[in-house]
Coordinates of C-alpha atoms in Angstrom, one line a residue:
X45 CA 94.9 -22.5 218.5
X46 CA 93.4 -25.3 220.8
X47 CA 91.1 -23.9 223.4
X48 CA 90.4 -25.6 226.4
X49 CA 87.1 -23.8 227.3
X50 CA 84.8 -26.4 225.9
X51 CA 86.0 -29.2 228.0
X52 CA 86.5 -27.0 231.2
X53 CA 84.2 -28.8 233.3
X54 CA 84.9 -32.3 232.2
X55 CA 87.4 -32.9 235.1
X56 CA 86.7 -36.0 237.2
X57 CA 87.1 -35.2 241.0
X58 CA 88.2 -38.9 242.1
X59 CA 88.3 -38.0 245.7
X60 CA 88.2 -35.2 248.2
X61 CA 89.8 -35.2 251.6
X62 CA 90.1 -32.8 254.4
X63 CA 93.8 -32.0 255.5
X64 CA 94.7 -31.3 259.3
X65 CA 96.2 -27.9 258.0
X66 CA 92.7 -26.6 256.9
X67 CA 93.4 -27.4 253.1
X68 CA 91.7 -29.8 250.8
X69 CA 93.4 -32.6 249.0
X70 CA 91.8 -33.7 245.6
X71 CA 92.6 -36.2 242.9
X72 CA 91.5 -34.8 239.4
X73 CA 92.2 -35.5 235.8
X74 CA 93.4 -32.8 233.4
X75 CA 92.2 -33.2 229.7
X76 CA 94.8 -32.6 227.0
X77 CA 94.0 -31.5 223.3
X78 CA 94.2 -35.0 221.9
X79 CA 91.8 -36.4 224.5
X80 CA 94.2 -38.2 226.8
X81 CA 94.0 -37.3 230.5
X82 CA 96.9 -36.6 233.1
X83 CA 96.5 -37.6 236.6
X84 CA 96.9 -34.7 239.3
X85 CA 96.7 -34.0 243.0
X86 CA 95.3 -30.7 244.0
X87 CA 95.9 -29.0 247.2
X88 CA 93.6 -26.0 247.8
X89 CA 92.5 -23.7 250.7
X90 CA 89.5 -24.9 252.6
X91 CA 87.8 -21.6 252.3
X92 CA 86.1 -20.6 249.0
X93 CA 87.4 -18.2 246.8
X94 CA 89.7 -17.6 243.6
X95 CA 93.3 -18.2 244.2
X96 CA 96.6 -18.0 242.2
X97 CA 97.7 -21.6 241.1
X98 CA 101.0 -23.4 241.1
X99 CA 101.8 -26.3 238.9
X100 CA 104.4 -29.0 239.3
X101 CA 104.7 -31.6 236.3
X102 CA 106.9 -34.6 237.1
X103 CA 107.8 -38.0 235.6
X104 CA 108.7 -39.4 238.9
X105 CA 105.4 -39.8 240.3
X106 CA 103.2 -37.4 242.2
X107 CA 102.2 -39.9 244.8
X108 CA 105.9 -40.4 245.6
X109 CA 106.5 -36.5 245.5
X110 CA 103.3 -36.0 247.9
X111 CA 104.6 -38.3 250.3
X112 CA 107.5 -36.3 251.3
X113 CA 107.3 -32.7 249.7
X114 CA 106.3 -30.0 252.2
X115 CA 106.0 -27.2 249.5
X116 CA 102.5 -28.0 248.3
X117 CA 101.1 -27.9 251.8
X118 CA 102.9 -24.7 252.7
X119 CA 101.8 -23.1 249.4
X120 CA 98.1 -24.2 249.9
X121 CA 97.9 -23.0 253.5
X122 CA 99.4 -19.6 252.1
X123 CA 96.5 -19.3 249.7
X124 CA 97.6 -21.2 246.6
X125 CA 96.0 -23.9 244.4
X126 CA 99.0 -26.6 244.0
X127 CA 98.6 -29.0 241.1
X128 CA 100.9 -31.9 241.1
X129 CA 100.8 -33.5 237.6
X130 CA 102.1 -36.8 236.2
X131 CA 103.3 -36.0 232.8
X132 CA 101.8 -38.0 229.8
X133 CA 102.5 -41.7 230.1
X134 CA 103.7 -41.8 233.4
X135 CA 102.1 -43.5 236.6
X136 CA 98.5 -41.9 236.8
X137 CA 98.5 -40.2 233.4
X138 CA 97.3 -41.7 230.2
X139 CA 99.3 -41.7 226.8
X140 CA 102.7 -43.0 225.9
X141 CA 105.8 -41.6 227.6
X142 CA 108.8 -40.3 225.4
X143 CA 111.3 -38.1 227.3
X144 CA 110.8 -34.5 226.8
X145 CA 108.9 -35.0 223.4
X146 CA 105.3 -33.9 224.4
X147 CA 106.1 -31.5 227.2
X148 CA 105.7 -28.2 225.3
X149 CA 102.1 -28.9 224.2
X150 CA 101.1 -30.7 227.3
X151 CA 102.6 -27.8 229.5
X152 CA 100.5 -25.3 227.6
X153 CA 97.3 -27.3 228.0
X154 CA 97.8 -27.8 231.8
X155 CA 98.5 -24.2 232.5
X156 CA 95.6 -23.0 230.6
X157 CA 93.3 -25.4 231.8
X158 CA 94.2 -24.6 235.5
X159 CA 93.9 -21.0 234.8
X160 CA 90.3 -21.5 233.6
X161 CA 89.0 -23.4 236.8
X162 CA 86.4 -21.5 238.7
X163 CA 88.4 -21.3 241.9
X164 CA 91.6 -19.8 239.9
X165 CA 92.1 -16.2 239.8
X166 CA 93.8 -16.7 236.2
X167 CA 97.4 -16.3 237.4
X168 CA 99.5 -19.4 237.2
X169 CA 103.1 -20.2 238.4
X170 CA 105.3 -23.3 237.7
X171 CA 108.0 -24.7 239.9
X172 CA 110.4 -27.8 240.1
X173 CA 113.8 -28.9 239.3
X174 CA 115.7 -31.1 236.9
X175 CA 113.0 -32.8 234.5
X176 CA 110.3 -30.8 236.4
X177 CA 112.4 -27.7 235.7
X178 CA 113.0 -28.2 231.7
X179 CA 109.4 -28.8 231.3
X180 CA 108.7 -25.3 232.5
X181 CA 111.0 -23.9 229.8
X182 CA 109.2 -25.9 227.3
X183 CA 105.8 -24.8 228.3
X184 CA 107.2 -21.1 228.4
X185 CA 108.2 -21.7 224.9
X186 CA 104.5 -21.9 223.8
X187 CA 103.8 -18.6 225.5
X188 CA 100.6 -19.6 227.5
X189 CA 98.8 -16.5 228.3
X190 CA 98.1 -17.2 231.9
X191 CA 101.5 -18.1 233.0
X192 CA 102.8 -15.4 235.3
X193 CA 105.8 -16.9 237.1
X194 CA 108.2 -20.0 236.7
X195 CA 111.0 -21.4 238.9
X196 CA 113.0 -23.9 236.7
X197 CA 115.7 -25.2 239.1
X198 CA 118.8 -26.9 238.3
X199 CA 118.0 -27.3 234.4
X200 CA 119.3 -26.4 231.2
X201 CA 117.6 -24.1 228.3
X202 CA 118.8 -26.2 225.4
X203 CA 118.4 -29.8 224.6
X204 CA 121.6 -31.0 223.0
X205 CA 123.9 -29.8 225.8
X206 CA 121.5 -31.7 228.2
X207 CA 122.3 -34.9 226.6
X208 CA 125.7 -34.2 225.1
X209 CA 128.2 -31.9 226.6
X210 CA 131.4 -30.7 224.9
X211 CA 130.3 -33.2 222.4
X212 CA 130.5 -36.3 224.6
X213 CA 127.5 -38.4 225.4
X214 CA 126.1 -38.3 228.9
X215 CA 126.3 -41.8 230.2
X216 CA 124.2 -41.3 233.3
X217 CA 121.0 -41.4 231.1
X218 CA 121.3 -45.1 231.9
X219 CA 121.0 -44.2 235.7
X220 CA 117.8 -42.3 234.8
X221 CA 115.9 -44.6 232.6
X222 CA 116.7 -47.8 234.3
X223 CA 115.7 -47.0 237.9
X224 CA 113.1 -44.4 237.3
X225 CA 111.3 -45.0 233.9
X226 CA 111.5 -48.7 233.0
X227 CA 109.5 -50.1 236.0
X228 CA 106.3 -48.2 235.2
X229 CA 106.8 -49.2 231.4
X230 CA 106.9 -52.8 232.4
X231 CA 103.9 -52.6 234.5
X232 CA 101.9 -50.8 231.8
X233 CA 102.9 -53.8 229.4
X234 CA 102.3 -56.4 232.1
X235 CA 105.9 -57.4 231.7
X236 CA 107.0 -59.5 234.6
X237 CA 110.6 -59.7 233.5
X238 CA 111.8 -56.9 236.1
X239 CA 110.5 -54.7 238.7
X240 CA 107.4 -52.7 238.7
X241 CA 108.3 -50.4 241.5
X242 CA 110.9 -47.5 241.0
X243 CA 112.4 -48.2 244.5
X244 CA 112.8 -52.0 243.8
X245 CA 114.2 -51.1 240.4
X246 CA 116.5 -48.6 241.8
X247 CA 117.9 -51.2 244.4
X248 CA 118.3 -53.9 241.5
X249 CA 120.1 -51.5 239.4
X250 CA 122.5 -50.3 242.1
X251 CA 123.4 -53.7 243.1
X252 CA 124.3 -54.7 239.6
X253 CA 127.7 -54.4 238.0
X254 CA 127.0 -51.1 236.3
X255 CA 130.4 -50.6 234.9
X256 CA 129.8 -53.3 232.4
X257 CA 126.8 -51.5 231.2
X258 CA 128.8 -48.2 231.0
X259 CA 131.7 -50.2 229.1
X260 CA 129.2 -51.9 226.6
X261 CA 130.1 -51.4 223.0
X262 CA 128.8 -50.3 220.6
X263 CA 126.7 -47.8 222.4
X264 CA 123.8 -48.2 219.8
X265 CA 123.5 -51.9 220.8
X266 CA 123.3 -51.8 224.5
X267 CA 120.5 -53.9 225.1
X268 CA 119.1 -52.6 228.4
X269 CA 116.8 -50.1 227.0
X270 CA 115.8 -51.6 223.6
X271 CA 112.3 -52.6 224.5
X272 CA 111.0 -49.4 226.3
X273 CA 113.4 -46.4 225.7
X274 CA 113.9 -46.1 221.9
X275 CA 114.6 -42.4 222.3
X276 CA 117.9 -43.3 224.1
X277 CA 119.1 -44.9 220.7
X278 CA 117.8 -41.8 218.7
X279 CA 119.8 -39.5 220.8
X280 CA 122.9 -41.6 220.1
X281 CA 122.2 -41.3 216.4
X282 CA 122.1 -37.4 216.6
X283 CA 125.4 -36.5 218.2
X284 CA 125.6 -33.0 216.5
X285 CA 123.7 -30.0 217.6
X286 CA 120.9 -29.6 215.0
X287 CA 117.3 -28.8 214.3
X288 CA 116.4 -32.4 215.4
X289 CA 116.9 -31.4 218.7
X290 CA 114.2 -28.5 218.6
X291 CA 111.6 -30.5 220.4
X292 CA 113.3 -29.6 223.7
X293 CA 115.2 -26.5 222.7
X294 CA 114.2 -23.2 224.2
X295 CA 117.3 -21.0 223.3
X296 CA 115.6 -19.1 220.5
X297 CA 112.4 -18.4 222.4
X298 CA 113.2 -15.8 224.9
X299 CA 111.7 -13.1 223.1
X300 CA 108.2 -14.7 223.6
X301 CA 108.5 -14.9 227.3
X302 CA 106.3 -12.5 229.4
X303 CA 106.9 -13.8 232.9
X304 CA 109.9 -13.6 235.2
X305 CA 111.7 -16.6 236.3
X306 CA 113.4 -17.8 239.6
X307 CA 116.5 -19.6 238.9
X308 CA 118.5 -21.8 241.2
X309 CA 121.4 -24.1 240.6
X310 CA 124.8 -25.0 242.7
X311 CA 128.3 -25.2 242.0
X312 CA 128.3 -29.2 242.3
X313 CA 125.0 -29.3 240.3
X314 CA 125.1 -31.3 237.0
X315 CA 127.2 -28.9 234.6
X316 CA 124.2 -27.9 232.6
X317 CA 122.7 -26.5 235.8
X318 CA 124.9 -23.5 236.6
X319 CA 125.4 -23.1 232.8
X320 CA 121.8 -23.1 232.0
X321 CA 121.0 -20.8 234.8
X322 CA 123.7 -18.3 233.9
X323 CA 122.5 -18.1 230.2
X324 CA 119.1 -18.1 231.1
X325 CA 119.4 -15.2 233.6
X326 CA 121.2 -13.1 230.9
X327 CA 118.6 -14.0 228.2
X328 CA 115.8 -13.0 230.4
X329 CA 117.5 -9.6 231.0
X330 CA 118.4 -8.8 227.4
X331 CA 115.8 -10.8 225.3
X332 CA 112.6 -10.7 227.0
X333 CA 110.1 -7.8 226.2
X334 CA 108.4 -6.9 229.3
X335 CA 109.6 -4.8 232.4
X336 CA 107.9 -7.7 234.6
X337 CA 110.1 -10.5 233.2
X338 CA 113.4 -8.4 233.3
X339 CA 112.8 -6.8 236.5
X340 CA 111.6 -9.9 238.6
X341 CA 113.9 -12.5 237.4
X342 CA 116.1 -13.6 240.2
X343 CA 119.2 -15.9 240.2
X344 CA 120.4 -17.9 243.1
X345 CA 123.8 -20.0 243.0
X346 CA 124.9 -22.0 246.2
X347 CA 127.0 -24.8 247.3
X348 CA 124.6 -27.6 246.2
X349 CA 124.6 -30.6 244.1
X350 CA 121.8 -31.7 241.5
X351 CA 118.2 -31.8 242.9
X352 CA 119.3 -31.0 246.5
X353 CA 115.7 -31.3 248.0
X354 CA 116.8 -29.5 251.1
X355 CA 118.9 -26.5 250.3
X356 CA 119.0 -26.0 253.9
X357 CA 121.7 -28.6 253.9
X358 CA 125.3 -27.1 254.6
X359 CA 127.6 -29.9 254.2
X360 CA 128.2 -31.9 251.0
X361 CA 130.9 -34.5 250.7
X362 CA 134.1 -33.6 252.7
X363 CA 133.3 -29.9 253.1
X364 CA 131.1 -28.2 255.5
X365 CA 130.2 -24.6 254.3
X366 CA 129.0 -23.3 257.7
X367 CA 125.8 -22.5 259.2
X368 CA 125.0 -19.7 256.6
X369 CA 125.3 -21.9 253.5
X370 CA 121.7 -23.1 253.6
X371 CA 118.5 -21.3 252.6
X372 CA 114.7 -21.8 253.3
X373 CA 114.1 -22.3 249.6
X374 CA 110.4 -23.1 250.2
X375 CA 109.9 -19.8 252.1
X376 CA 111.9 -17.8 249.8
X377 CA 110.1 -19.1 246.7
X378 CA 106.6 -18.7 248.1
X379 CA 107.7 -14.9 249.0
X380 CA 108.7 -14.5 245.4
X381 CA 105.6 -16.0 243.9
X382 CA 103.6 -13.7 246.4
X383 CA 105.2 -10.9 244.8
X384 CA 104.2 -11.8 241.3
X385 CA 101.0 -13.7 241.8
X386 CA 99.3 -11.7 244.6
X387 CA 98.3 -8.0 244.8
X388 CA 100.0 -5.8 247.3
X389 CA 103.0 -8.1 247.7
X390 CA 106.7 -7.0 247.0
X391 CA 110.1 -8.9 246.5
X392 CA 113.1 -8.1 248.5
X393 CA 115.5 -10.4 246.7
X394 CA 118.5 -8.9 245.0
X395 CA 118.7 -10.0 241.2
X396 CA 121.5 -12.4 241.9
X397 CA 122.6 -14.3 245.2
X398 CA 125.9 -16.2 245.0
X399 CA 127.5 -18.2 247.9
X400 CA 131.4 -17.7 248.0
X401 CA 132.8 -21.0 249.1
X402 CA 136.1 -20.6 251.3
X403 CA 134.7 -17.4 252.7
X404 CA 131.4 -19.3 253.2
X405 CA 129.1 -16.3 252.7
X406 CA 126.2 -15.2 250.6
X407 CA 126.8 -12.2 248.5
X408 CA 124.0 -10.0 246.8
X409 CA 124.9 -8.9 243.2
X410 CA 123.1 -7.0 240.4
X411 CA 124.5 -9.3 237.6
X412 CA 126.2 -12.5 236.8
X413 CA 128.8 -13.0 235.7
X414 CA 130.4 -10.0 237.6
X415 CA 131.6 -7.2 235.4
X416 CA 134.3 -6.3 238.0
X417 CA 135.9 -9.8 237.7
X418 CA 139.5 -9.4 236.1
X419 CA 140.4 -12.1 233.7
X420 CA 143.7 -13.4 235.2
X421 CA 146.0 -15.9 233.4
X422 CA 148.0 -18.7 235.2
X423 CA 150.2 -20.4 232.7
X424 CA 151.2 -23.9 232.7
X425 CA 154.9 -25.0 233.4
X426 CA 156.7 -28.2 233.8
X427 CA 160.1 -29.8 233.0
X428 CA 158.1 -32.5 231.0
X429 CA 157.8 -34.9 233.7
X430 CA 154.3 -33.9 235.1
X431 CA 152.7 -37.3 234.2
X432 CA 155.2 -38.9 236.5
X433 CA 156.0 -36.1 239.2
X434 CA 153.1 -34.7 240.4
X435 CA 155.2 -31.8 241.8
X436 CA 156.6 -31.0 238.5
X437 CA 153.7 -29.0 236.9
X438 CA 153.4 -25.5 238.0
X439 CA 150.9 -22.6 237.7
X440 CA 151.8 -19.1 237.7
X441 CA 151.5 -15.5 236.0
X442 CA 154.7 -15.9 234.1
X443 CA 154.4 -16.5 230.4
X444 CA 156.3 -19.7 229.5
X445 CA 159.5 -19.7 227.4
X446 CA 161.0 -22.8 225.9
X447 CA 159.7 -25.7 227.8
X448 CA 159.0 -29.4 227.2
X449 CA 155.5 -30.7 226.7
X450 CA 153.5 -33.2 229.0
X451 CA 152.2 -36.5 227.4
X452 CA 150.4 -39.2 228.8
X453 CA 148.7 -42.6 227.5
X454 CA 144.9 -42.4 227.5
X455 CA 143.4 -45.9 227.6
X456 CA 139.6 -45.6 227.0
X457 CA 139.3 -49.1 228.7
X458 CA 140.7 -47.7 232.1
X459 CA 138.9 -44.2 232.3
X460 CA 139.2 -41.8 235.2
X461 CA 136.3 -42.8 237.4
X462 CA 134.3 -40.3 239.6
X463 CA 133.0 -41.9 242.7
X464 CA 130.8 -39.1 243.3
X465 CA 128.9 -39.3 240.0
X466 CA 125.6 -40.0 241.4
X467 CA 125.5 -37.0 243.8
X468 CA 128.2 -34.8 242.8
X469 CA 130.2 -33.3 245.8
X470 CA 133.5 -32.0 246.9
X471 CA 136.1 -34.6 247.8
X472 CA 139.8 -35.0 247.8
X473 CA 141.1 -35.4 244.2
X474 CA 144.6 -36.8 245.1
X475 CA 143.9 -40.5 244.3
X476 CA 142.6 -39.2 240.8
X477 CA 145.7 -36.9 240.4
X478 CA 148.0 -39.9 241.0
X479 CA 146.9 -41.5 237.9
X480 CA 149.4 -41.9 235.0
X481 CA 146.9 -40.2 232.6
X482 CA 146.5 -37.1 234.6
X483 CA 148.5 -34.0 234.3
X484 CA 148.6 -31.8 237.5
X485 CA 149.7 -28.1 237.7
X486 CA 149.8 -26.2 240.9
X487 CA 150.5 -22.8 242.1
X488 CA 152.7 -21.7 245.0
X489 CA 150.9 -21.2 248.4
X490 CA 149.0 -17.8 248.2
X491 CA 150.4 -15.0 250.0
X492 CA 147.1 -13.4 250.4
X493 CA 143.5 -14.3 249.9
X494 CA 142.3 -14.5 246.2
X495 CA 138.6 -14.6 245.3
X496 CA 137.4 -16.2 242.1
X497 CA 133.9 -16.0 240.8
X498 CA 132.5 -16.7 237.4
X499 CA 133.4 -18.7 234.3
X500 CA 136.6 -20.7 234.6
X501 CA 138.1 -21.2 231.3
X502 CA 141.4 -23.2 230.0
X503 CA 143.1 -22.4 226.7
X504 CA 145.2 -25.5 226.0
X505 CA 147.4 -26.3 223.2
X506 CA 147.1 -30.0 222.6
X507 CA 148.0 -32.8 220.1
X508 CA 147.2 -36.5 219.9
X509 CA 148.4 -39.5 218.1
X510 CA 144.6 -40.4 217.3
X511 CA 142.3 -38.6 214.7
X512 CA 140.1 -37.9 217.7
X513 CA 140.2 -37.8 221.5
X514 CA 138.8 -35.9 224.4
X515 CA 140.5 -33.2 227.0
X516 CA 139.0 -32.1 230.2
X517 CA 140.0 -30.1 233.1
X518 CA 139.2 -29.8 236.9
X519 CA 139.9 -26.7 239.2
X520 CA 140.9 -27.6 242.7
X521 CA 141.5 -25.6 246.1
X522 CA 144.5 -27.3 247.7
X523 CA 144.4 -26.9 251.5
X524 CA 147.6 -26.6 253.6
X525 CA 147.2 -30.3 254.6
X526 CA 147.4 -31.5 251.1
X527 CA 143.8 -32.0 250.3
X528 CA 143.0 -31.1 246.8
X529 CA 139.3 -30.2 246.8
X530 CA 137.3 -30.0 243.4
X531 CA 135.5 -26.6 243.1
X532 CA 132.7 -27.9 240.6
X533 CA 131.3 -31.4 239.7
X534 CA 133.7 -33.5 237.6
X535 CA 131.5 -33.5 234.6
X536 CA 132.3 -29.8 234.1
X537 CA 135.0 -28.7 231.8
X538 CA 135.0 -31.3 228.8
X539 CA 135.7 -31.3 225.1
X540 CA 135.6 -34.0 222.5
X541 CA 138.2 -32.8 219.8
X542 CA 136.0 -33.3 216.7
X543 CA 133.8 -30.8 218.1
X544 CA 136.3 -28.2 218.8
X545 CA 135.0 -25.9 216.2
X546 CA 131.4 -26.0 217.3
X547 CA 128.9 -28.8 218.4
X548 CA 126.9 -28.4 215.0
X549 CA 129.8 -30.1 213.1
X550 CA 132.5 -32.8 213.3
X551 CA 135.9 -32.3 212.2
X552 CA 138.6 -34.8 213.0
X553 CA 142.1 -33.8 213.9
X554 CA 145.3 -34.7 212.2
X555 CA 147.7 -36.9 214.4
X556 CA 150.3 -35.2 216.1
X557 CA 149.3 -31.7 215.0
X558 CA 148.9 -29.0 217.7
X559 CA 145.6 -27.4 218.1
X560 CA 144.3 -24.5 220.4
X561 CA 141.3 -25.5 222.3
X562 CA 139.1 -23.4 224.7
X563 CA 137.1 -25.3 227.3
X564 CA 134.6 -23.1 229.3
X565 CA 131.2 -23.1 230.8
X566 CA 132.5 -24.0 234.1
X567 CA 131.0 -21.9 237.0
X568 CA 132.1 -21.4 240.6
X569 CA 132.8 -19.0 243.3
X570 CA 135.6 -19.7 245.8
X571 CA 138.0 -17.7 248.1
X572 CA 141.3 -19.3 247.9
X573 CA 142.6 -18.5 251.3
X574 CA 146.1 -17.2 252.2
X575 CA 148.4 -20.4 252.4
X576 CA 146.2 -22.5 250.0
X577 CA 147.2 -23.3 246.3
X578 CA 145.5 -23.3 243.1
X579 CA 145.4 -26.4 241.2
X580 CA 144.4 -27.7 237.8
X581 CA 144.5 -31.1 236.3
X582 CA 144.1 -32.1 232.8
X583 CA 143.2 -35.7 231.4
X584 CA 141.0 -37.2 228.7
X585 CA 138.2 -38.9 230.4
X586 CA 135.4 -38.5 233.1
X587 CA 133.4 -41.7 233.5
X588 CA 130.9 -42.5 234.0
X589 CA 129.7 -38.9 233.2
X590 CA 130.8 -39.5 229.5
X591 CA 131.5 -42.1 227.0
X592 CA 135.2 -42.6 226.8
X593 CA 136.5 -41.7 223.4
X594 CA 137.4 -44.8 221.3
X595 CA 140.2 -42.6 219.9
X596 CA 139.4 -44.3 216.4
X597 CA 137.9 -41.2 214.6
X598 CA 135.0 -43.4 213.4
X599 CA 131.3 -42.9 214.3
X600 CA 131.3 -43.2 218.1
X601 CA 127.6 -44.8 218.5
X602 CA 128.5 -47.6 216.4
X603 CA 132.2 -48.3 217.1
X604 CA 132.9 -51.5 218.9
X605 CA 136.8 -50.9 219.5
X606 CA 138.4 -48.8 222.0
X607 CA 142.2 -48.2 221.5
X608 CA 144.7 -46.2 223.6
X609 CA 146.4 -43.2 222.3
X610 CA 149.2 -40.8 223.4
X611 CA 148.0 -37.1 224.3
X612 CA 150.0 -34.2 224.9
X613 CA 149.7 -30.8 226.5
X614 CA 152.1 -28.2 225.2
X615 CA 153.3 -25.1 227.3
X616 CA 156.0 -22.8 225.9
X617 CA 156.3 -19.4 224.4
X618 CA 154.8 -20.6 221.1
X619 CA 152.0 -22.6 222.8
X620 CA 151.1 -20.7 226.1
X621 CA 148.6 -23.1 227.7
X622 CA 146.6 -21.3 230.4
X623 CA 144.0 -21.3 233.1
X624 CA 141.9 -18.0 233.0
X625 CA 140.5 -17.1 236.2
X626 CA 137.8 -14.3 237.0
X627 CA 139.4 -12.7 239.9
X628 CA 137.4 -10.4 242.1
X629 CA 139.3 -7.5 243.6
X630 CA 139.2 -7.7 247.3
X631 CA 138.3 -4.4 249.1

């Protein structure tokens, strides 16, 4: 096992500055086992002593993070060493950047090096969301002995579902590589063909006709990333869940974990966020081997979208969630770190905190999902005209009898487009629901309040004229004034039919044969108020979240042609398509 002891004192202190808050800011270099060094900023208390440490590793630039983040200053003022670290190959760090590929070993090395610094008491915690979140899981998978606490926010625990969801490729990786990664790659190569600054690169990208990039076929030939992001094309060549993805997969490592985690995600987070937090919470409770890890792991699920930097924000999109919706995440996280990393401190957090939309209140729970939830089926009904008459589709508890099915033409050249895809939020879905490739099913107005909290599932009986296609669903709360508000991000609830039996193998469908599919891993908590209606709509695309299925049944990464197909949802006594809601009994 690589040991850092021999190079403990090889750190270069590039600069030291006194900060007005009686803390010190230093620029340091952290050596890795292969000899490259990572650039870092250290905030520490002015007074001499030994302190616990917190580590934040990012590909987005520590100088940028340092320009606005308050947490490092608050933590240093409260008696922590805070290390902000550029990951390998990014900005101030040496080496070559390849997304997620080096974060397991580098994470271990950073944590153990920090623990051995003379001013550290040997206890290290980590924090951060999205990429800075998943790198924490990757480091934990290496079982660094001095890691005592971690706070991976809004992140998955597996790799394949991060890049594919329901078997469909996640298109917004273009919106990650191009504005945030390529600028520094060009700068390192002295390539003047494009911006060297992330802010300028973002502006250029956002002003471009991005739809052309999303529509480019074949996917494997898109020219934008050829020179500087070869991993993008490797991802496209490995659509199945397999051992190839183990470089960033932690699902089987929970038995190694000794430290507790503080998990946070939002109902409008990218779909891997609430799914990852939910699965991680239960794995921490059942698979870790220490009482510390089991007893001090916490889960918070609120009304937020991805990387909500200020979780005190209470309005997203068209909905205000009230004054109680926010939380002082910095303060809460520091209190939790105190309880793990400092002697004599205790945590007062419940195991689970969920925000119930509609009621707009926080609730303390001991588990997630909630065992008291009652799976309740609402069945799909129509006279066969749901694609044309948006009032024809009904949801109720009555099992369907003999009913005609609903069909629509899915054209991958004209996919459903989510205007909120960059920062998912709740907004009125009626424009989407009016499309001729969207089936809408709505309940009668509720005669009393109905709370739903947990995983939302659809069991659908579907057929297609194609050998492969996609199906998806979205759950909405319909207000008395007609607004139809989505209760999750639109990227949730998706399935590519060739993966209906599992993400580790492909199996095409027989045209016009009826299949039962189950789409889940959609999480929310909402109080449907009296007079509101429950709505679900079903369709076959969610762009630009996922590449629209070409409907050809061929290899998707290399397919140039996209063709239309007729897709059908069946609902009858023989094919009882249904929405399954986790209904919470009201006291």
